[in-house]
Each structure stands twice: as structure tokens, then as C-alpha cells.
Coordinates of C-alpha atoms in Angstrom, one line a residue:
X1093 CA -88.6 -181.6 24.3
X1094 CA -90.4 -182.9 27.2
X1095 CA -90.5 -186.5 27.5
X1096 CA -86.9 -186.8 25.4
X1097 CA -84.1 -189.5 26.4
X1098 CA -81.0 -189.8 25.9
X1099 CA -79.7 -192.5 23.2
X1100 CA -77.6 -193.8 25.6
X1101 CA -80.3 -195.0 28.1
X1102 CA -82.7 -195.4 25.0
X1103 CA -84.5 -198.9 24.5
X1104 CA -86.0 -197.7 21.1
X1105 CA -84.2 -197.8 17.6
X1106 CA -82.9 -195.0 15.8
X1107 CA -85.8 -194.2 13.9
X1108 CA -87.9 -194.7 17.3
X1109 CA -85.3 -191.8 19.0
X1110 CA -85.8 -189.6 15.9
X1111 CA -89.5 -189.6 16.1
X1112 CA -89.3 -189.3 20.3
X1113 CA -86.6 -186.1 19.7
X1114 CA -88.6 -184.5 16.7
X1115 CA -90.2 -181.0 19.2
X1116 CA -92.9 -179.3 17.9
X1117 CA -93.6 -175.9 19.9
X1118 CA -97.3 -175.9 19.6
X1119 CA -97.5 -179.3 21.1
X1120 CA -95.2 -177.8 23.7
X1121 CA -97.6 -175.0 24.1
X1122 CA -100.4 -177.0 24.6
X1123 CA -99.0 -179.0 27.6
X1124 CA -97.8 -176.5 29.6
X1125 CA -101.2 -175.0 29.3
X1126 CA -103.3 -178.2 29.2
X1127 CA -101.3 -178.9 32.7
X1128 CA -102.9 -175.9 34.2
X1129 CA -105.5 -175.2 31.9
X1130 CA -108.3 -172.2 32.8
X1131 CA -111.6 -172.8 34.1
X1132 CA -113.9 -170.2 35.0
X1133 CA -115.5 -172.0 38.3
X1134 CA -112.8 -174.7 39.1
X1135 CA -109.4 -173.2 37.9
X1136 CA -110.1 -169.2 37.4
X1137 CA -106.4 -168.7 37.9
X1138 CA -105.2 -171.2 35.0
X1139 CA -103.8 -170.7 31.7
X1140 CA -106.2 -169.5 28.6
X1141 CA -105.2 -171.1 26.1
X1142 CA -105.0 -168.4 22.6
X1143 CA -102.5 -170.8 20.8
X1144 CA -104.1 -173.4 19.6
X1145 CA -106.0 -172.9 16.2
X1146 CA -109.6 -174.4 17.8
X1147 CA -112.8 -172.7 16.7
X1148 CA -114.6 -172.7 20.2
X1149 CA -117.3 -170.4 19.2
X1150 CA -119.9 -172.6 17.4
X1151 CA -119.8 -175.8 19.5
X1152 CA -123.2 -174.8 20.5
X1153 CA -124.4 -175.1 17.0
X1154 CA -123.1 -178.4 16.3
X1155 CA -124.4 -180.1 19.6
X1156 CA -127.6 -178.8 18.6
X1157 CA -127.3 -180.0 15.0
X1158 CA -125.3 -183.1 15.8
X1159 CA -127.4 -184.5 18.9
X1160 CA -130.5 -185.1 16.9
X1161 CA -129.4 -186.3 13.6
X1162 CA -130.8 -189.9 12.1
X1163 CA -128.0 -191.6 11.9
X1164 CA -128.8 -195.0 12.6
X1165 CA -126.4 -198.0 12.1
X1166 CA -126.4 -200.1 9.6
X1167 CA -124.7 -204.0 8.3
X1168 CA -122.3 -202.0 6.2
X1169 CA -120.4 -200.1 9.1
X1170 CA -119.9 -203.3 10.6
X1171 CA -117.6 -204.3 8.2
X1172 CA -114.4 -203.2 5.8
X1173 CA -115.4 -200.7 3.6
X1174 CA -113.6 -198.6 0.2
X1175 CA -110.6 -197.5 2.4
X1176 CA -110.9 -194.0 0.2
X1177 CA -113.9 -193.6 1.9
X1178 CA -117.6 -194.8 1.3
X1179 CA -119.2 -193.4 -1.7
X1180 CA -122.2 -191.4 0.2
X1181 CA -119.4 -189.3 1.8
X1182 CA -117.1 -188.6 -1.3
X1183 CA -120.6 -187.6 -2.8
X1184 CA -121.1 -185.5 0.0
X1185 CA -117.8 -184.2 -0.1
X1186 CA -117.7 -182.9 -4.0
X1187 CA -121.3 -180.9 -3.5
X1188 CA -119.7 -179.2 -0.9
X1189 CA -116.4 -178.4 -2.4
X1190 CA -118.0 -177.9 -6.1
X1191 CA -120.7 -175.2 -4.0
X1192 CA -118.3 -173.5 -1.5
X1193 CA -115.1 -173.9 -4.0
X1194 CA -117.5 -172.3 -7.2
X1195 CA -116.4 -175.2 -9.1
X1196 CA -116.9 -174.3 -12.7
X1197 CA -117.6 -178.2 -13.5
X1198 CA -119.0 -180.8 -10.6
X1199 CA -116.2 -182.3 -8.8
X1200 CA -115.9 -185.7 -9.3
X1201 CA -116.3 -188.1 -6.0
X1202 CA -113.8 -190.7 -7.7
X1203 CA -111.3 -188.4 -7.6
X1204 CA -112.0 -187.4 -3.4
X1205 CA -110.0 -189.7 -0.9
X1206 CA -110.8 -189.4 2.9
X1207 CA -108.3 -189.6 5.6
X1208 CA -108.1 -189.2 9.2
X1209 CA -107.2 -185.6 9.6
X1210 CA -105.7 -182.6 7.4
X1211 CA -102.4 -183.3 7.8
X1212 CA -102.4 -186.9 7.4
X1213 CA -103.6 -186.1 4.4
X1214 CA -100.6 -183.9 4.0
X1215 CA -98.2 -186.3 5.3
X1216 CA -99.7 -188.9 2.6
X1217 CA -99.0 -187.0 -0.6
X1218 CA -95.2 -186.2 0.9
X1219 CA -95.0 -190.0 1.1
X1220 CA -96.0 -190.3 -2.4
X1221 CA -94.1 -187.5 -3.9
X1222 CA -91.1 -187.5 -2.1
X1223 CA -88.0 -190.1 -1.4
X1224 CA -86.2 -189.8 1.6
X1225 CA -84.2 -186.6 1.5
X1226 CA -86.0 -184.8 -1.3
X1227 CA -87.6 -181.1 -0.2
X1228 CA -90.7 -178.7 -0.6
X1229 CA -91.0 -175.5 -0.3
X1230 CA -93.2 -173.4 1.9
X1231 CA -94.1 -170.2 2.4
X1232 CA -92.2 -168.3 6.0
X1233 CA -94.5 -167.9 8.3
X1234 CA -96.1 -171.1 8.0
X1235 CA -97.9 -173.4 10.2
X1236 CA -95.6 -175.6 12.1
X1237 CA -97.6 -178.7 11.7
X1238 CA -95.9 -178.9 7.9
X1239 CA -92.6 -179.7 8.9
X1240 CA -94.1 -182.3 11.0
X1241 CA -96.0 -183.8 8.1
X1242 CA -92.9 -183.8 5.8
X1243 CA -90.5 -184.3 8.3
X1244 CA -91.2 -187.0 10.8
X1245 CA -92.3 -190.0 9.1
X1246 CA -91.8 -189.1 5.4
X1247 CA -88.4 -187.9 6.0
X1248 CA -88.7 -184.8 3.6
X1249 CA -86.6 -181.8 4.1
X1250 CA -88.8 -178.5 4.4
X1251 CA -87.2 -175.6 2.0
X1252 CA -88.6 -172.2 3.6
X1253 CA -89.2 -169.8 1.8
X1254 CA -88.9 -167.0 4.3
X1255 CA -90.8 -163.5 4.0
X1256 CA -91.0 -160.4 6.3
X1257 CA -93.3 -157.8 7.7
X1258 CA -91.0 -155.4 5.9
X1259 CA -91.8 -154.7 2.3
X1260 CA -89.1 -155.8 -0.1
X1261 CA -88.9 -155.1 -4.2
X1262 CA -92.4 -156.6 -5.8
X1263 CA -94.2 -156.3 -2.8
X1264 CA -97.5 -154.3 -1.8
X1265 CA -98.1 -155.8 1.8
X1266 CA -96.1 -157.6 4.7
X1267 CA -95.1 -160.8 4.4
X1268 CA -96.9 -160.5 0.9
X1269 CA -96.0 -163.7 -1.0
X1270 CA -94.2 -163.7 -4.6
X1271 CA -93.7 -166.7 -7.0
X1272 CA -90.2 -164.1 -7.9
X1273 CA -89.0 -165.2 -4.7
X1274 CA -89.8 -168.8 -4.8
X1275 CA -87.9 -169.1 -8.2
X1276 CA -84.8 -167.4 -6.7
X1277 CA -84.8 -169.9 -3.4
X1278 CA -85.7 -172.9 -6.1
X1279 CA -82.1 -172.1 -8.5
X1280 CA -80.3 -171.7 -5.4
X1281 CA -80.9 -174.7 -3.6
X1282 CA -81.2 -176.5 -6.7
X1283 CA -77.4 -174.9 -7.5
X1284 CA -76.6 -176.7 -3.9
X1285 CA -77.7 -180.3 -5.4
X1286 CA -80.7 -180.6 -3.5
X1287 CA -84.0 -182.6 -5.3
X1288 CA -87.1 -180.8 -5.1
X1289 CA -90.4 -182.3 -5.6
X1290 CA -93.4 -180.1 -4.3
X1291 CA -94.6 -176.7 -3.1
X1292 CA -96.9 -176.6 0.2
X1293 CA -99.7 -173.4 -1.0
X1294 CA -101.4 -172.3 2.4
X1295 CA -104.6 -170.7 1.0
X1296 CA -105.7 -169.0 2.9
X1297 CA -102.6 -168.5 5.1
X1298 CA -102.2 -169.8 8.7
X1299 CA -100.9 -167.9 11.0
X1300 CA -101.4 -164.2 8.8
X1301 CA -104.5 -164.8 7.6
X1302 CA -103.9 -163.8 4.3
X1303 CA -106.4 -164.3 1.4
X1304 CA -104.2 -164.6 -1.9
X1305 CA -105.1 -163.3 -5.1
X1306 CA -106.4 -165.3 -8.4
X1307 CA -102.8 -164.5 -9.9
X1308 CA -100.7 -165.5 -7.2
X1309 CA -102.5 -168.9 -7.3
X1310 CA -101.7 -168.7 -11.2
X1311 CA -98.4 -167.6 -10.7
X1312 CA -97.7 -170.7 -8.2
X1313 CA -99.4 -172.8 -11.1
X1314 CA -97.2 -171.7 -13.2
X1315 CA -93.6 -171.8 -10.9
X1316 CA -94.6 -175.4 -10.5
X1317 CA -95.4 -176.5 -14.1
X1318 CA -91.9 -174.5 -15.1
X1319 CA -90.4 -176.9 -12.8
X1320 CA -91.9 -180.0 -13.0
X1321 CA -93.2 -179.5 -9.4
X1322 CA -96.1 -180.4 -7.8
X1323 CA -98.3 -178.0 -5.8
X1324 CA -100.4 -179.1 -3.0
X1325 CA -102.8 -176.6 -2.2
X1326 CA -104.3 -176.5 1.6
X1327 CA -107.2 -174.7 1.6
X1328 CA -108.4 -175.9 5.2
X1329 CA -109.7 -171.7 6.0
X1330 CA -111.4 -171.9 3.1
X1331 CA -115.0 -171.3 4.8
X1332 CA -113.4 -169.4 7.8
X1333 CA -113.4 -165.9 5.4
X1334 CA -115.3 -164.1 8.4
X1335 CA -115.0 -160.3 7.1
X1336 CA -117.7 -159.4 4.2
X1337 CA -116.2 -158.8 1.0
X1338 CA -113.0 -160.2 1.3
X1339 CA -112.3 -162.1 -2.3
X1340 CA -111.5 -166.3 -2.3
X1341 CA -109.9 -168.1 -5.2
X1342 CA -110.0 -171.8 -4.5
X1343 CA -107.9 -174.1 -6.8
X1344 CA -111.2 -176.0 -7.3
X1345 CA -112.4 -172.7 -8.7
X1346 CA -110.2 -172.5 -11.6
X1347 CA -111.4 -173.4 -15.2
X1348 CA -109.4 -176.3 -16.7
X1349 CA -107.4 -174.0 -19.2
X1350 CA -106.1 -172.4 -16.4
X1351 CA -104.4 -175.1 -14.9
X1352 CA -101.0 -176.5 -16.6
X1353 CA -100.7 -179.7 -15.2
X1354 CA -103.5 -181.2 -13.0
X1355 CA -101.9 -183.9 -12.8
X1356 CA -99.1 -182.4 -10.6
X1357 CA -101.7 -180.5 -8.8
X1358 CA -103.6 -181.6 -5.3
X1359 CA -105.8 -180.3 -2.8
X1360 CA -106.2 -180.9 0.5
X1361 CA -109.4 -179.5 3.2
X1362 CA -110.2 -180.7 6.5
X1363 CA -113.4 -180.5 8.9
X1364 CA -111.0 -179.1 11.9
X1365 CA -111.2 -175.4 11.3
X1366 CA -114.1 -174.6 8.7
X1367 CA -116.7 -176.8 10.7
X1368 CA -115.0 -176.3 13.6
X1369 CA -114.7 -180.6 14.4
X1370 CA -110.2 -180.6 15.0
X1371 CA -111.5 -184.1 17.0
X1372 CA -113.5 -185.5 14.4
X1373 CA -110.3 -186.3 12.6
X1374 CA -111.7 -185.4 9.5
X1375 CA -109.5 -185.2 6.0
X1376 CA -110.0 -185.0 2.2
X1377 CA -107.6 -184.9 -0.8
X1378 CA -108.8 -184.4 -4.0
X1379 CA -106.6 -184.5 -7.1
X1380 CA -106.9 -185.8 -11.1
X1381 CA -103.6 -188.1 -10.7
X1382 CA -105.0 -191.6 -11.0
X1383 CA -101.3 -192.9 -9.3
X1384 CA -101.9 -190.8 -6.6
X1385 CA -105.5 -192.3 -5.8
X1386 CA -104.0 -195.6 -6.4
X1387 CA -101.3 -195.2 -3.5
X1388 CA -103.7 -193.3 -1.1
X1389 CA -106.1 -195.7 -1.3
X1390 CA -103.2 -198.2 0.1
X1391 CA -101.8 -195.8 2.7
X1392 CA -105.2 -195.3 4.0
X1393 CA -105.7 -198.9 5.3
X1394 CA -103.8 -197.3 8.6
X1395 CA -105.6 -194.0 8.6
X1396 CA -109.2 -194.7 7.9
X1397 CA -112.2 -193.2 9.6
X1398 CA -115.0 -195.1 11.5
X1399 CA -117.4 -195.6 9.0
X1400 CA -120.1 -194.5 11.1
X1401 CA -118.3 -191.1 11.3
X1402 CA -118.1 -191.2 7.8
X1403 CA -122.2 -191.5 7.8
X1404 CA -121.8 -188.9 10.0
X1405 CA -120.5 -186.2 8.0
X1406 CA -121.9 -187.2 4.8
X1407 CA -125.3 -186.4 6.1
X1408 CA -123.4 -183.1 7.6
X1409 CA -122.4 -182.5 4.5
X1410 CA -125.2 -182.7 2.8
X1411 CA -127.3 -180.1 4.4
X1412 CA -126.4 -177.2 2.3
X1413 CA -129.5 -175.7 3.8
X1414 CA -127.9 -175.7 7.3
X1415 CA -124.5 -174.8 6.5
X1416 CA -124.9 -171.7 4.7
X1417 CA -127.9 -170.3 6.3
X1418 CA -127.3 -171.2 9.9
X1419 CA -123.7 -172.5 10.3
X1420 CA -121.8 -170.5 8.1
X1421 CA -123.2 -166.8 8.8
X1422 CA -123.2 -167.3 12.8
X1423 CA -119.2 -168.6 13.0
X1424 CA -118.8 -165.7 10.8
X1425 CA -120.5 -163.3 12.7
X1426 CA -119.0 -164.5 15.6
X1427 CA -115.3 -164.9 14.5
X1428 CA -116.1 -160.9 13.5
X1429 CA -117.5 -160.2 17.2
X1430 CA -114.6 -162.2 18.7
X1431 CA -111.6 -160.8 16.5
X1432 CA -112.8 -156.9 17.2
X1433 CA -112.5 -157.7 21.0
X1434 CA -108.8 -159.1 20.4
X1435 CA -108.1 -156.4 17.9
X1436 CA -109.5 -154.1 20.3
X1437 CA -107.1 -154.7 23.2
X1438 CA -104.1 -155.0 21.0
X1439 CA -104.6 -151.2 19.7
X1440 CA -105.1 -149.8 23.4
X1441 CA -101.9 -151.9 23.9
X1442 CA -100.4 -150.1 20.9
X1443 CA -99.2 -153.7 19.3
X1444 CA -99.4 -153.5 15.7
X1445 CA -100.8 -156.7 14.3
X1446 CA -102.0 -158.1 10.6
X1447 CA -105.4 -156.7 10.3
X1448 CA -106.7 -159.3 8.2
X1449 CA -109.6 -161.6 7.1
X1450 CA -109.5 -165.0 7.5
X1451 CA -108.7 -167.7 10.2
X1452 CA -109.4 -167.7 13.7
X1453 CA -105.9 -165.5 15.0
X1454 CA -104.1 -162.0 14.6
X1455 CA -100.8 -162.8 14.2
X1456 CA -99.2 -159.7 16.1
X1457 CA -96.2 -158.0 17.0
X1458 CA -94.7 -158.1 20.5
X1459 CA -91.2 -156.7 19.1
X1460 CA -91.0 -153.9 21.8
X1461 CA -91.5 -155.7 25.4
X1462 CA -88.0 -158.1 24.3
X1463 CA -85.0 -156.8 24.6
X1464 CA -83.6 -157.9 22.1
X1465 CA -84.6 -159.8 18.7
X1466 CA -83.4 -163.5 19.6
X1467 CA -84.3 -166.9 19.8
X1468 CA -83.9 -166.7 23.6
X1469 CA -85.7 -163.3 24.2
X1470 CA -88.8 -164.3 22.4
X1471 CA -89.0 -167.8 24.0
X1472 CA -88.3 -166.0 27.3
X1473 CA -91.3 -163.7 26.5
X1474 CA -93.2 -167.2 25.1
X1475 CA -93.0 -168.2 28.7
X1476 CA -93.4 -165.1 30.7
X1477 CA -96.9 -164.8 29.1
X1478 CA -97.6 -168.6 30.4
X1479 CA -96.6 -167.6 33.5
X1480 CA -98.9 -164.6 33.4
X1481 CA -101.8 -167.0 32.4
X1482 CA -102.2 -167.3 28.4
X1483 CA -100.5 -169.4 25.9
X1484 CA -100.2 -167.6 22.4
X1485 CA -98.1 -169.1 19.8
X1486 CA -94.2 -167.2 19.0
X1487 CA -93.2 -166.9 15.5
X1488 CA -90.4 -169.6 16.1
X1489 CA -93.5 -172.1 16.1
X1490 CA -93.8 -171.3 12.5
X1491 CA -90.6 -171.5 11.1
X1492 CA -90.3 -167.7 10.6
X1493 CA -87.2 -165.4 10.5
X1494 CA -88.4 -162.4 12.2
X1495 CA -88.6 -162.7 16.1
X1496 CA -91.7 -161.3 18.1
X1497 CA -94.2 -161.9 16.4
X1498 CA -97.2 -164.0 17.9
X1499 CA -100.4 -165.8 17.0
X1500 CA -103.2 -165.0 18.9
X1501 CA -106.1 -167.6 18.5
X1502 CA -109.3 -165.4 19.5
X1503 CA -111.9 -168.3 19.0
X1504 CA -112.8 -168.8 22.1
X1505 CA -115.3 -167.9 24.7
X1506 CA -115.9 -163.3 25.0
X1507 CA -115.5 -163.6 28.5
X1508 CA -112.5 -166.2 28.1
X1509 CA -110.4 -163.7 25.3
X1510 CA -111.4 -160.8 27.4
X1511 CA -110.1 -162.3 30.3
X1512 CA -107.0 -163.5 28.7
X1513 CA -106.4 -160.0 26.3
X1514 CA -106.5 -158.6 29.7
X1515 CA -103.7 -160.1 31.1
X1516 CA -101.6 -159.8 27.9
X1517 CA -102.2 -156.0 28.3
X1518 CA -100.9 -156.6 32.7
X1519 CA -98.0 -158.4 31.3
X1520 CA -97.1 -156.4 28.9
X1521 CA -97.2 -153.4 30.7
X1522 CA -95.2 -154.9 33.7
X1523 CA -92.5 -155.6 31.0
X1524 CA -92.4 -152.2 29.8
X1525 CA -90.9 -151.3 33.1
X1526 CA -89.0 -154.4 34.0
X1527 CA -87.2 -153.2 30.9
X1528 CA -87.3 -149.9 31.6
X1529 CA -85.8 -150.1 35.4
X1530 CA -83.3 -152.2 33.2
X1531 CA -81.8 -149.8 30.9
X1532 CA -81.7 -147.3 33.7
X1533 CA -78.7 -149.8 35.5
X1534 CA -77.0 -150.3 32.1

């Protein structure tokens, strides 16, 4: 990692050199392409940046929306507030969820904490749930930002669950998760002595873009409850569904009966995709457990929001109106435009990629312009397409055991994913016969 020292010449402690060592390829990705990031008048020649999971589409819509609110400043803000948040947002924050989740029951605002961020929020209920060196289990693929919120602070172990683009017994689809295979990864590492205490549910999924089923969400219920486990559910996509008919069963859309234990059950949503606001810094957990309230509501005196941004987005929030007439069918439309141009280049390119129908990336396979299937050769090709002027995320960023696969992030500017799709296609090509001029020496 960039930045890294060696513990010889360090001046920190150990837990100091632990959290300066911990890498995290996306962050890596984003500096090398912040360094020498693309600009259409001042830096043409720069890096497009197609790895990092920003919605860049709608910011036009928010300025508008955000520029003229009424938000005027009042005594309160001024002062310490309910560190789980003021009550206008948490009231906010259950009509939206009960509305968009299709709550059978109106969700209750006592039982909503706000954070600062998505994964703070994650890395708050590992705190809770887990001692130092206990695990949860996650999903392969999976966005690399969860080993970071178990990992670095809470000092979890992350037990992958690891599952591949080809089809293996019980499966329909690639990289199609089972609760069969979660049990069979629990009894053996379980067999090996080590505590578990959660499952991490990506719903839906981040980087495939997979919308699960109602009975995989029951099935997960289920594996859990068997095991005394508890299930946190991050449904942070769950308004970024951009193609029409495409199915969504949100935990908060479940009826009571069909939930064994609530109490070992929490969700978590976040402003930074579905509203398209990753600055705003912008988290919520909701979950029946009074104990976890109780400890949140402690850990939150470091990772509180301005209040003013709380009055903010409670008034956001609040305008149903806007968000599903205006906000919600534009991004849509537009994630649609912006994924067909992506999708498009990637067929002339003859890249096979998850056709799927959520999130803001294709996660897409690049398998044939390595040599080989290795750690090296797929960072090797990570970097070549740097070099070649676009950042898109390998599948070592996400924990996965299948080399070549890629996010693309195609929620950008049209003429900024053209661009960059078009290089891709350049680089690509030229690798084809690098490679091929290769094998003719061999």
C-alpha cells in the first residue's frame, strides 16, 4: 500500500501500523486515478474513472432540488442533540423505508439510528456483535468495503463464502447464491474452532447486480435463526432497480410471521448510491433489538451528522412527491440510457458480462486479454487499463476467487463512458496482439 512504513522506522503503535498497512484496492484505484484524473477541457488525456461506485448522472437534479430548499437554521442545531439522530429525520427516514421497502406495518422511527455513512453503520453493528477474533460470513464477490468495516477497527475475521460464474449443483444462474452452501462453509469452519456471529446479506448485490428472490432472503432467515446468527441485511441499491419489472424483496417488506428472530436481524441503507449523495455521509440502521439501539446510540457520539444535514435530509426525505415522480424515474431512465452504452461496447468487444438489473456497474469478464488466470496477470491488466486511461475495478478488489473479472461503474457522464468504453475496446484490442505476437515466440 502507498503511504506504508516499515515497523522498524515506525513512530506509531502496533495497532496504529495495522490500521496504516490494512490496503484496500479501490482506495488504491481511486488514487492513481484521482492523481491524473480526466477532464474534458483541462486534462482530456487523464484517467476516467469507471471504478468507483458514484452515481454521477443525477447531480443535476439535486442542485436544482437542493439549492432552493427552506432550510433555515434554527437554536436546536446549535447544540447537542439525540446522537441517534433528531426525531424529524428518523420520522423522515421510516416513511421512506415503510413506502419504498412496502412495509406491511409503518416502521417505527424509535427503532431507526443515523450514522455518518453506510458502512459506519456496518462497522457499528460488527462492534456490537462481534469480539475480537469472531467472523461473518459474506457472499464471494462482494464489495470490498466489508472487510474494511469488519476488519480494521472491529477486528472481525471475514469468512467468504466464495461462488463462481460457473454453475455448480443447486444453481440456475452465475454466481447464483445458496443458503446450501453457506451451511456447508458454516460446519466447516465451525469444525476448525472458529466463533461465528453474523452474516453480511448484500441485497441487492454489489458488484453483480443481482436482485435475490423472496426465498433466498427466507432461506438466509432461516440459516441464521438455525444458528443463532445474526443477519445484517444491506440494502443500500435498494432504489437503484433501474430495469422495469425486475422484482425487489426488502427485509422491511416481510410480514412479522416470516421472520424467526428479529431480534437477531438488522438493516442497514445509505443516501450514497440510491440518492446518489456518497459525500453527504449519510447512514441508517434499523433493527427491533433494543441492546443494539442502546449501544449505537453510544457509538454514535464519534460518528454523528451535522444536525443541519440532518434537517437537510429529513426535508429530502420527506418529499415523496419529488422522489418518485421526478428523482426516482430520471436516475432510472438514465442508469438504463447509460448501462446500454456500456453494454453496448462490451458486446462489439465480445466480453461476456452479468446482464443484470440493479446498481450502477456490469461486472464483466476480461478472462481472454490475460495470459493467464493469476493474481499477477489480472493486476497487470488492472494497471495496463490505467495506463490506457480508465480505472475499472478487478475482481481481487472484491474478495472473489475467479480472476478477470471487472466492475465497470457506467454512472457517469455519455460522453465521459463513451470516451472511456472506447479506450477499453483500444486496449483491449492492442492486448489481443501483444498476446498474440507472444505465443507466436513461445
Amino acid at each position: 500500500m502507498a503511504g506504508s512504513v516499515p515497523p522498524e522506522m515506525s513512530t506509531l503503535g502496533k495497532r496504529g501500523d495495522r490500521i496504516l498497512n490494512t490496503s484496500f484496492l479501490l482506495t488504491e484505484g481511486f488514487r492513481k486515478c484521482s492523481a491524473n484524473l480526466y477532464h474534458a477541457e483541462t486534462n482530456p488525456n487523464g484517467v476516467i474513472n469507471l471504478g468507483t461506485s458514484e452515481n454521477r448522472l443525477v447531480f443535476d437534479l439535486l442542485k436544482e432540488k437542493l439549492n432552493g430548499h427552506n432550510v433555515k437554521w434554527e437554536d436546536y442545531m446549535f447544540t447537542y442533540d439525540d446522537f441517534k439522530g433528531i426525531p424529524e429525520l428518523r420520522e423522515a427516514v421510516a416513511g421512506f423505508l415503510t413506502e419504498r421497502a412496502k412495509s406491511p406495518t409503518p416502521i417505527d422511527p424509535k427503532k431507526i439510528v443515523v450514522m455518518n455513512g453506510g458502512g459506519m453503520c456496518m462497522e457499528a453493528l460488527s462492534f456490537a456483535i462481534c469480539d475480537p477474533g469472531d467472523a461473518v460470513m459474506v457472499a464471494s464477490p462482494y464489495y470490498g468495503g466489508i472487510q474494511f468495516d469488519n476488519e480494521m477497527r472491529p477486528e472481525a475475521k471475514v469468512i467468504r463464502v466464495h461462488f463462481y460464474s460457473k454453475l455448480e449443483p443447486g444453481q440456475t444462474e452465475p454466481f447464483e447464491i445458496t443458503a446450501s452452501k453457506f451451511e456447508s462453509v458454516y460446519q466447516e469452519q465451525t469444525q476448525k474452532g472458529m466463533k461465528i456471529r453474523a452474516v453480511f446479506f448484500v441485497n441487492p448485490n454489489n458488484p453483480l447486480g443481482d436482485v435475490y428472490p423472496k426465498q433466498l432472503v427466507l432461506d438466509m432467515l432461516q440459516f441464521c435463526h438455525r444458528h443463532s446468527l445474526h443477519l445484517i441485511m444491506n440494502e443500500v441499491y435498494m432504489n437503484t432497480i433501474f430495469k422495469e419489472g425486475a422484482n425487489f424483496q426488502s427485509f422491511l417488506g416481510l410480514k412479522p410471521e416470516e421472520i424467526p428472530d428479529p431480534q437477531r436481524v438488522h438493516f442497514v441503507w445509505a443516501a450514497s448510491k440510491d440518492l446518489s449523495m456518497s459525500g453527504m455521509r449519510f447512514g441508517v440502521i434499523h433493527t427491533q433489538n433494543e441492546s443494539i439501539i442502546a449501544f449505537i446510540r453510544n457509538f454514535t457520539y464519534f460518528q454523528t451528522l451535522p444536525t443541519y444535514i440532518q434537517k437537510v435530509m429529513a426535508c429530502l426525505l420527506s418529499d415523496r412527491d419529488w422522489l418518485n415522480n421526478v428523482y426516482f424515474p430520471t436516475n432510472h431512465k438514465r442508469l438504463r440510457e447509460a448501462h446500454k452504452v456500456t453494454t453496448d461496447t462490451l458486446d462489439a468487444m465480445g466480453v461476456p458480462y452479468l446482464n443484470r438489473p440493479s446498481g450502477l456497474y456490469v461486472y464483466a469478464n476480461f478472462k481472454k486479454f490475460m495470459p493467464s488466470l493469476t493474481k499477477e496477470d489480472e493486476m497487470a491488466l488492472f494497471y495496463r487499463f490505467i495506463n490506457d486511461g480508465v480505472y475499472i475495478a478487478p475482481s481481487l478488489a472484491f474478495f472473489a476467487d475467479e480472476r478477470g473479472w471487472f466492475r465497470i461503474i457506467f454512472s457517469r457522464p455519455f460522453d465521459e463512458v463513451k470516451i472511456a468504453m472506447g479506450r477499453l475496446a483500444k486496449s483491449c484490442k492492442a492486448l489481443l496482439e501483444e498476446n498474440k505476437k507472444l505465443s507466436s515466440k513461445l
